[in-house]
PDB file of C-alpha atoms in Angstrom:
ATOM      1  CA  MET D   1       0.000   0.000   0.000  1.00  0.00           C
ATOM      2  CA  GLU D   2       1.206   3.520  -0.754  1.00  0.00           C
ATOM      3  CA  ASP D   3       2.856   5.539   2.027  1.00  0.00           C
ATOM      4  CA  ARG D   4      -0.134   7.549   3.160  1.00  0.00           C
ATOM      5  CA  ASN D   5      -1.902   8.181   6.456  1.00  0.00           C
ATOM      6  CA  SER D   6      -4.929   5.868   6.660  1.00  0.00           C
ATOM      7  CA  ASP D   7      -6.222   7.956   9.577  1.00  0.00           C
ATOM      8  CA  GLU D   8      -6.353  11.214   7.620  1.00  0.00           C
ATOM      9  CA  ASN D   9     -10.128  11.419   8.116  1.00  0.00           C
ATOM     10  CA  GLY D  10     -10.253   9.527  11.391  1.00  0.00           C
ATOM     11  CA  TRP D  11     -11.215   6.112  10.036  1.00  0.00           C
ATOM     12  CA  ALA D  12      -8.283   4.211  11.524  1.00  0.00           C
ATOM     13  CA  SER D  13      -9.081   5.659  14.940  1.00  0.00           C
ATOM     14  CA  ALA D  14     -12.752   4.793  14.441  1.00  0.00           C
ATOM     15  CA  ALA D  15     -12.175   1.238  13.178  1.00  0.00           C
ATOM     16  CA  GLN D  16     -13.255  -0.591  16.331  1.00  0.00           C
ATOM     17  CA  SER D  17     -16.369   1.578  16.657  1.00  0.00           C
ATOM     18  CA  TRP D  18     -17.239   0.811  13.025  1.00  0.00           C
ATOM     19  CA  ILE D  19     -16.796  -2.919  13.557  1.00  0.00           C
ATOM     20  CA  LYS D  20     -19.059  -2.780  16.601  1.00  0.00           C
ATOM     21  CA  ILE D  21     -21.767  -0.964  14.624  1.00  0.00           C
ATOM     22  CA  MET D  22     -21.547  -3.377  11.686  1.00  0.00           C
ATOM     23  CA  ASP D  23     -21.740  -6.369  14.008  1.00  0.00           C
ATOM     24  CA  SER D  24     -25.088  -5.025  15.188  1.00  0.00           C
ATOM     25  CA  SER D  25     -28.136  -6.031  13.128  1.00  0.00           C
ATOM     26  CA  ASP D  26     -30.529  -3.298  14.151  1.00  0.00           C
ATOM     27  CA  HIS D  27     -29.570  -0.358  11.909  1.00  0.00           C
ATOM     28  CA  PHE D  28     -32.657   0.445   9.857  1.00  0.00           C
ATOM     29  CA  VAL D  29     -31.061   1.975   6.750  1.00  0.00           C
ATOM     30  CA  ARG D  30     -28.439  -0.769   6.392  1.00  0.00           C
ATOM     31  CA  GLN D  31     -30.872  -3.598   7.059  1.00  0.00           C
ATOM     32  CA  HIS D  32     -33.934  -2.384   5.158  1.00  0.00           C
ATOM     33  CA  VAL D  33     -32.573  -0.102   2.413  1.00  0.00           C
ATOM     34  CA  ILE D  34     -28.927  -0.752   1.490  1.00  0.00           C
ATOM     35  CA  ASP D  35     -28.662  -4.518   2.018  1.00  0.00           C
ATOM     36  CA  PRO D  36     -31.769  -5.377  -0.063  1.00  0.00           C
ATOM     37  CA  LEU D  37     -30.646  -2.976  -2.797  1.00  0.00           C
ATOM     38  CA  ILE D  38     -27.197  -4.541  -3.146  1.00  0.00           C
ATOM     39  CA  ASP D  39     -28.677  -8.035  -3.067  1.00  0.00           C
ATOM     40  CA  GLU D  40     -31.184  -7.139  -5.795  1.00  0.00           C
ATOM     41  CA  ARG D  41     -28.687  -5.440  -8.091  1.00  0.00           C
ATOM     42  CA  PHE D  42     -26.110  -8.215  -7.731  1.00  0.00           C
ATOM     43  CA  ARG D  43     -28.705 -10.769  -8.773  1.00  0.00           C
ATOM     44  CA  ALA D  44     -29.795  -8.575 -11.702  1.00  0.00           C
ATOM     45  CA  LEU D  45     -26.272  -7.915 -13.002  1.00  0.00           C
ATOM     46  CA  ALA D  46     -24.941 -11.432 -12.251  1.00  0.00           C
ATOM     47  CA  PRO D  47     -21.226 -10.518 -12.204  1.00  0.00           C
ATOM     48  CA  LYS D  48     -18.563 -13.171 -11.764  1.00  0.00           C
ATOM     49  CA  THR D  49     -15.794 -10.984 -10.343  1.00  0.00           C
ATOM     50  CA  VAL D  50     -16.457  -8.171  -7.867  1.00  0.00           C
ATOM     51  CA  LEU D  51     -14.335  -5.492  -6.196  1.00  0.00           C
ATOM     52  CA  ASP D  52     -15.744  -3.941  -3.015  1.00  0.00           C
ATOM     53  CA  VAL D  53     -14.001  -0.578  -2.624  1.00  0.00           C
ATOM     54  CA  GLY D  54     -13.888   0.523   1.001  1.00  0.00           C
ATOM     55  CA  CYS D  55     -14.961  -2.899   2.210  1.00  0.00           C
ATOM     56  CA  GLY D  56     -14.493  -2.157   5.904  1.00  0.00           C
ATOM     57  CA  GLU D  57     -14.853  -5.330   7.959  1.00  0.00           C
ATOM     58  CA  GLY D  58     -16.056  -7.213   4.864  1.00  0.00           C
ATOM     59  CA  ARG D  59     -19.834  -7.114   5.283  1.00  0.00           C
ATOM     60  CA  TYR D  60     -20.678  -6.919   1.586  1.00  0.00           C
ATOM     61  CA  CYS D  61     -17.808  -9.154   0.504  1.00  0.00           C
ATOM     62  CA  ARG D  62     -19.260 -11.981   2.552  1.00  0.00           C
ATOM     63  CA  MET D  63     -22.777 -11.215   1.389  1.00  0.00           C
ATOM     64  CA  LEU D  64     -21.880 -11.202  -2.320  1.00  0.00           C
ATOM     65  CA  ARG D  65     -19.677 -14.263  -2.046  1.00  0.00           C
ATOM     66  CA  ASP D  66     -22.617 -16.116  -0.499  1.00  0.00           C
ATOM     67  CA  LEU D  67     -24.570 -15.103  -3.607  1.00  0.00           C
ATOM     68  CA  GLY D  68     -21.924 -16.649  -5.858  1.00  0.00           C
ATOM     69  CA  GLY D  69     -19.504 -13.801  -6.555  1.00  0.00           C
ATOM     70  CA  ASP D  70     -15.716 -14.037  -6.662  1.00  0.00           C
ATOM     71  CA  VAL D  71     -15.164 -11.004  -4.431  1.00  0.00           C
ATOM     72  CA  THR D  72     -12.094  -8.953  -3.525  1.00  0.00           C
ATOM     73  CA  GLY D  73     -12.319  -6.380  -0.745  1.00  0.00           C
ATOM     74  CA  LEU D  74     -10.119  -3.294  -0.457  1.00  0.00           C
ATOM     75  CA  ASP D  75      -9.790  -0.858   2.442  1.00  0.00           C
ATOM     76  CA  PRO D  76      -7.065   1.587   3.524  1.00  0.00           C
ATOM     77  CA  VAL D  77      -7.419   0.809   7.246  1.00  0.00           C
ATOM     78  CA  ASP D  78      -5.326  -2.160   8.374  1.00  0.00           C
ATOM     79  CA  ALA D  79      -7.552  -2.879  11.384  1.00  0.00           C
ATOM     80  CA  LEU D  80     -10.586  -3.203   9.112  1.00  0.00           C
ATOM     81  CA  VAL D  81      -8.760  -5.434   6.636  1.00  0.00           C
ATOM     82  CA  ASP D  82      -7.596  -7.600   9.546  1.00  0.00           C
ATOM     83  CA  ALA D  83     -11.172  -7.822  10.853  1.00  0.00           C
ATOM     84  CA  ALA D  84     -12.419  -8.805   7.392  1.00  0.00           C
ATOM     85  CA  ARG D  85      -9.812 -11.561   7.127  1.00  0.00           C
ATOM     86  CA  GLU D  86     -10.634 -12.794  10.624  1.00  0.00           C
ATOM     87  CA  ARG D  87     -14.329 -13.064   9.751  1.00  0.00           C
ATOM     88  CA  ASP D  88     -13.637 -14.587   6.339  1.00  0.00           C
ATOM     89  CA  PRO D  89     -10.308 -16.471   6.315  1.00  0.00           C
ATOM     90  CA  SER D  90     -10.857 -17.798   2.795  1.00  0.00           C
ATOM     91  CA  GLY D  91     -11.743 -14.369   1.385  1.00  0.00           C
ATOM     92  CA  SER D  92      -9.513 -12.001  -0.597  1.00  0.00           C
ATOM     93  CA  TYR D  93      -8.759  -8.694   1.159  1.00  0.00           C
ATOM     94  CA  VAL D  94      -6.225  -6.037   0.191  1.00  0.00           C
ATOM     95  CA  ALA D  95      -5.027  -2.890   1.957  1.00  0.00           C
ATOM     96  CA  GLY D  96      -5.149   0.115  -0.355  1.00  0.00           C
ATOM     97  CA  PHE D  97      -6.692   3.469  -1.209  1.00  0.00           C
ATOM     98  CA  SER D  98      -9.522   4.001  -3.667  1.00  0.00           C
ATOM     99  CA  GLU D  99      -7.595   6.788  -5.406  1.00  0.00           C
ATOM    100  CA  SER D 100      -4.814   4.363  -6.427  1.00  0.00           C
ATOM    101  CA  LEU D 101      -6.294   0.882  -6.796  1.00  0.00           C
ATOM    102  CA  PRO D 102      -3.605  -1.864  -6.916  1.00  0.00           C
ATOM    103  CA  PHE D 103      -5.288  -3.849  -9.701  1.00  0.00           C
ATOM    104  CA  ASP D 104      -4.822  -4.208 -13.451  1.00  0.00           C
ATOM    105  CA  ASP D 105      -7.092  -2.511 -15.960  1.00  0.00           C
ATOM    106  CA  ASN D 106     -10.316  -4.350 -16.811  1.00  0.00           C
ATOM    107  CA  SER D 107     -10.148  -6.731 -13.835  1.00  0.00           C
ATOM    108  CA  PHE D 108     -13.706  -6.853 -12.455  1.00  0.00           C
ATOM    109  CA  ASP D 109     -17.233  -7.336 -13.772  1.00  0.00           C
ATOM    110  CA  LEU D 110     -18.635  -5.220 -10.938  1.00  0.00           C
ATOM    111  CA  VAL D 111     -17.106  -2.551  -8.726  1.00  0.00           C
ATOM    112  CA  LEU D 112     -19.153  -1.815  -5.618  1.00  0.00           C
ATOM    113  CA  CYS D 113     -18.641   1.413  -3.689  1.00  0.00           C
ATOM    114  CA  ALA D 114     -21.212   1.497  -0.904  1.00  0.00           C
ATOM    115  CA  MET D 115     -21.102   4.387   1.560  1.00  0.00           C
ATOM    116  CA  VAL D 116     -17.513   5.129   0.548  1.00  0.00           C
ATOM    117  CA  LEU D 117     -17.178   8.132  -1.772  1.00  0.00           C
ATOM    118  CA  GLY D 118     -18.409  10.484   0.942  1.00  0.00           C
ATOM    119  CA  THR D 119     -15.257   9.581   2.882  1.00  0.00           C
ATOM    120  CA  VAL D 120     -12.780   9.985   0.001  1.00  0.00           C
ATOM    121  CA  ASN D 121     -10.693  13.142  -0.361  1.00  0.00           C
ATOM    122  CA  ASP D 122     -10.080  13.001  -4.131  1.00  0.00           C
ATOM    123  CA  LEU D 123     -13.440  12.059  -5.635  1.00  0.00           C
ATOM    124  CA  SER D 124     -12.401  12.309  -9.284  1.00  0.00           C
ATOM    125  CA  ALA D 125      -9.318  10.139  -8.777  1.00  0.00           C
ATOM    126  CA  ALA D 126     -11.316   7.435  -6.974  1.00  0.00           C
ATOM    127  CA  ILE D 127     -13.983   7.288  -9.680  1.00  0.00           C
ATOM    128  CA  ALA D 128     -11.368   7.274 -12.456  1.00  0.00           C
ATOM    129  CA  GLN D 129      -9.631   4.339 -10.767  1.00  0.00           C
ATOM    130  CA  MET D 130     -12.863   2.372 -10.473  1.00  0.00           C
ATOM    131  CA  ALA D 131     -13.591   3.048 -14.141  1.00  0.00           C
ATOM    132  CA  ARG D 132     -10.111   1.795 -15.002  1.00  0.00           C
ATOM    133  CA  VAL D 133     -10.386  -1.560 -13.212  1.00  0.00           C
ATOM    134  CA  VAL D 134     -13.955  -2.439 -14.256  1.00  0.00           C
ATOM    135  CA  LYS D 135     -14.190  -4.584 -17.377  1.00  0.00           C
ATOM    136  CA  SER D 136     -15.717  -3.459 -20.648  1.00  0.00           C
ATOM    137  CA  GLY D 137     -19.410  -4.221 -20.322  1.00  0.00           C
ATOM    138  CA  GLY D 138     -19.096  -4.209 -16.530  1.00  0.00           C
ATOM    139  CA  HIS D 139     -20.707  -1.894 -14.003  1.00  0.00           C
ATOM    140  CA  ILE D 140     -19.936   0.356 -11.071  1.00  0.00           C
ATOM    141  CA  LEU D 141     -22.628   0.217  -8.395  1.00  0.00           C
ATOM    142  CA  PHE D 142     -22.498   3.406  -6.332  1.00  0.00           C
ATOM    143  CA  VAL D 143     -24.525   3.688  -3.121  1.00  0.00           C
ATOM    144  CA  ASP D 144     -24.233   6.615  -0.746  1.00  0.00           C
ATOM    145  CA  ARG D 145     -26.053   9.251   1.226  1.00  0.00           C
ATOM    146  CA  THR D 146     -27.926  11.812  -0.841  1.00  0.00           C
ATOM    147  CA  SER D 147     -26.319  15.200  -1.197  1.00  0.00           C
ATOM    148  CA  PHE D 148     -29.267  16.796   0.565  1.00  0.00           C
ATOM    149  CA  ALA D 149     -28.602  14.503   3.536  1.00  0.00           C
ATOM    150  CA  THR D 150     -24.913  15.387   3.680  1.00  0.00           C
ATOM    151  CA  ALA D 151     -25.653  19.098   3.271  1.00  0.00           C
ATOM    152  CA  SER D 152     -28.029  18.849   6.201  1.00  0.00           C
ATOM    153  CA  HIS D 153     -25.458  16.972   8.264  1.00  0.00           C
ATOM    154  CA  ALA D 154     -22.772  19.505   7.369  1.00  0.00           C
ATOM    155  CA  ALA D 155     -24.973  22.315   8.676  1.00  0.00           C
ATOM    156  CA  ASN D 156     -25.096  22.896  12.403  1.00  0.00           C
ATOM    157  CA  THR D 157     -28.433  21.141  12.701  1.00  0.00           C
ATOM    158  CA  PRO D 158     -30.760  22.831  15.203  1.00  0.00           C
ATOM    159  CA  LYS D 159     -33.442  21.086  17.212  1.00  0.00           C
ATOM    160  CA  CYS D 160     -37.164  21.757  17.100  1.00  0.00           C
ATOM    161  CA  GLN D 161     -38.152  23.651  20.241  1.00  0.00           C
ATOM    162  CA  ASP D 162     -41.468  21.796  20.438  1.00  0.00           C
ATOM    163  CA  THR D 163     -40.348  18.190  19.879  1.00  0.00           C
ATOM    164  CA  GLY D 164     -36.605  18.256  20.538  1.00  0.00           C
ATOM    165  CA  ARG D 165     -35.995  16.396  17.273  1.00  0.00           C
ATOM    166  CA  ASN D 166     -33.249  17.419  14.875  1.00  0.00           C
ATOM    167  CA  LEU D 167     -34.351  19.685  12.049  1.00  0.00           C
ATOM    168  CA  ASN D 168     -32.915  18.808   8.651  1.00  0.00           C
ATOM    169  CA  VAL D 169     -31.705  22.184   7.469  1.00  0.00           C
ATOM    170  CA  VAL D 170     -29.950  22.316   4.097  1.00  0.00           C
ATOM    171  CA  SER D 171     -27.506  25.178   3.645  1.00  0.00           C
ATOM    172  CA  ASN D 172     -24.537  25.902   1.366  1.00  0.00           C
ATOM    173  CA  TYR D 173     -25.627  22.951  -0.767  1.00  0.00           C
ATOM    174  CA  LEU D 174     -23.338  23.788  -3.694  1.00  0.00           C
ATOM    175  CA  LYS D 175     -20.222  24.189  -1.540  1.00  0.00           C
ATOM    176  CA  PRO D 176     -18.219  20.956  -1.143  1.00  0.00           C
ATOM    177  CA  ARG D 177     -16.757  20.698   2.335  1.00  0.00           C
ATOM    178  CA  GLN D 178     -15.739  18.318   5.079  1.00  0.00           C
ATOM    179  CA  TYR D 179     -17.813  17.958   8.211  1.00  0.00           C
ATOM    180  CA  ASP D 180     -17.629  16.087  11.490  1.00  0.00           C
ATOM    181  CA  PHE D 181     -19.647  12.880  11.355  1.00  0.00           C
ATOM    182  CA  GLN D 182     -20.708  11.090  14.519  1.00  0.00           C
ATOM    183  CA  TRP D 183     -22.575   7.785  14.781  1.00  0.00           C
ATOM    184  CA  GLY D 184     -22.661   6.525  18.341  1.00  0.00           C
ATOM    185  CA  GLU D 185     -19.034   6.230  19.433  1.00  0.00           C
ATOM    186  CA  LEU D 186     -17.769   6.587  15.856  1.00  0.00           C
ATOM    187  CA  GLN D 187     -16.347   9.993  14.907  1.00  0.00           C
ATOM    188  CA  THR D 188     -14.845  10.747  11.490  1.00  0.00           C
ATOM    189  CA  ARG D 189     -14.494  13.520   8.928  1.00  0.00           C
ATOM    190  CA  ASN D 190     -16.737  13.026   5.892  1.00  0.00           C
ATOM    191  CA  TRP D 191     -17.456  15.048   2.761  1.00  0.00           C
ATOM    192  CA  HIS D 192     -20.502  16.885   1.530  1.00  0.00           C
ATOM    193  CA  ARG D 193     -20.550  17.294  -2.239  1.00  0.00           C
ATOM    194  CA  PRO D 194     -23.468  18.388  -4.429  1.00  0.00           C
ATOM    195  CA  LEU D 195     -24.936  15.736  -6.709  1.00  0.00           C
ATOM    196  CA  SER D 196     -23.482  17.514  -9.742  1.00  0.00           C
ATOM    197  CA  HIS D 197     -19.940  16.766  -8.506  1.00  0.00           C
ATOM    198  CA  TYR D 198     -20.626  13.034  -8.470  1.00  0.00           C
ATOM    199  CA  MET D 199     -22.289  13.178 -11.885  1.00  0.00           C
ATOM    200  CA  GLN D 200     -19.483  15.187 -13.468  1.00  0.00           C
ATOM    201  CA  ALA D 201     -16.775  12.916 -12.055  1.00  0.00           C
ATOM    202  CA  PHE D 202     -18.488   9.788 -13.396  1.00  0.00           C
ATOM    203  CA  LEU D 203     -19.300  11.334 -16.778  1.00  0.00           C
ATOM    204  CA  ALA D 204     -15.681  12.461 -17.195  1.00  0.00           C
ATOM    205  CA  THR D 205     -14.624   8.790 -17.315  1.00  0.00           C
ATOM    206  CA  GLY D 206     -16.834   8.025 -20.328  1.00  0.00           C
ATOM    207  CA  LEU D 207     -19.101   5.680 -18.373  1.00  0.00           C
ATOM    208  CA  THR D 208     -22.820   5.542 -19.163  1.00  0.00           C
ATOM    209  CA  LEU D 209     -25.435   5.971 -16.452  1.00  0.00           C
ATOM    210  CA  LYS D 210     -27.820   3.023 -16.695  1.00  0.00           C
ATOM    211  CA  ARG D 211     -29.799   3.405 -13.500  1.00  0.00           C
ATOM    212  CA  PHE D 212     -30.484   6.003 -10.814  1.00  0.00           C
ATOM    213  CA  ASP D 213     -32.728   5.502  -7.810  1.00  0.00           C
ATOM    214  CA  GLU D 214     -33.591   6.656  -4.330  1.00  0.00           C
ATOM    215  CA  PRO D 215     -34.420   3.224  -2.896  1.00  0.00           C
ATOM    216  CA  ARG D 216     -37.324   2.726  -0.535  1.00  0.00           C
ATOM    217  CA  PRO D 217     -37.615   0.231   2.300  1.00  0.00           C
ATOM    218  CA  LYS D 218     -40.219  -2.473   1.834  1.00  0.00           C
ATOM    219  CA  THR D 219     -40.412  -3.509   5.482  1.00  0.00           C
ATOM    220  CA  GLY D 220     -39.188  -2.434   8.896  1.00  0.00           C
ATOM    221  CA  PRO D 221     -40.358  -0.978  12.192  1.00  0.00           C
ATOM    222  CA  THR D 222     -43.268   1.381  11.569  1.00  0.00           C
ATOM    223  CA  ASP D 223     -41.761   4.581  12.991  1.00  0.00           C
ATOM    224  CA  ALA D 224     -38.409   4.119  11.259  1.00  0.00           C
ATOM    225  CA  PHE D 225     -40.150   3.139   8.013  1.00  0.00           C
ATOM    226  CA  TRP D 226     -42.255   6.285   7.840  1.00  0.00           C
ATOM    227  CA  ASN D 227     -39.425   8.523   9.023  1.00  0.00           C
ATOM    228  CA  TYR D 228     -37.326   7.244   6.125  1.00  0.00           C
ATOM    229  CA  MET D 229     -40.163   7.530   3.606  1.00  0.00           C
ATOM    230  CA  ASN D 230     -40.629  11.137   4.710  1.00  0.00           C
ATOM    231  CA  LEU D 231     -36.947  11.985   4.292  1.00  0.00           C
ATOM    232  CA  PRO D 232     -35.008   9.324   2.317  1.00  0.00           C
ATOM    233  CA  SER D 233     -31.254   9.575   2.698  1.00  0.00           C
ATOM    234  CA  ILE D 234     -29.805   7.026   0.233  1.00  0.00           C
ATOM    235  CA  MET D 235     -29.171   7.271  -3.509  1.00  0.00           C
ATOM    236  CA  THR D 236     -27.792   4.728  -5.932  1.00  0.00           C
ATOM    237  CA  MET D 237     -26.387   4.796  -9.458  1.00  0.00           C
ATOM    238  CA  GLU D 238     -25.243   2.108 -11.891  1.00  0.00           C
ATOM    239  CA  TRP D 239     -22.637   3.105 -14.444  1.00  0.00           C
ATOM    240  CA  ARG D 240     -21.657   0.871 -17.375  1.00  0.00           C
ATOM    241  CA  LYS D 241     -18.312   0.762 -19.138  1.00  0.00           C
ATOM    242  CA  HIS D 242     -18.424   0.355 -22.910  1.00  0.00           C
TER     243      HIS D 242
END
């Protein structure tokens, strides 16, 4: 792996907190929105070889391998790669950064980047690298928080005086910037970028957008279900390489 600080946005320091969260099965968005989406799209695309960029502790590598994929996971944080190998000794896991993928051109039928690009400093470089390693006729499956969600998170979110609940205030939407992200004990630095930045970076590679969606949950606890339907926070795109 290149000589670079894997804790530049706090992810090495947050590794154990991330593992603890992923070992839990009660996160609504993961369980009822993202997991079903990735399962559905894998079955629809039927790739043989898969690269999971930013694989963390290997959640989606294990899931896609169980569905029949030959999966390689990559993450810049050694503790996360070690955790992935511990959970999946027969799996293939590599330490590396998304902006400089250590793979040959045209290596994978599918490149998955789920909840990753919002943590990457050089968006254009990461997308160009994914476009390089995906095979002709293959796809990049991008899943992340919507730009309205990250803009709201990047704002100093006030609380409603009547209910005490957080208000989702969107401000400075067009200004890309880092913000402090906290999820339980996990604390990192993530990026807000407007949707146009993602679109322009993908289009610059010559890829073709085949699918865009804001996926909806089909099941789940009633309160969480309707809260998500009222303010969905996940978007997904599929890009095809000619």
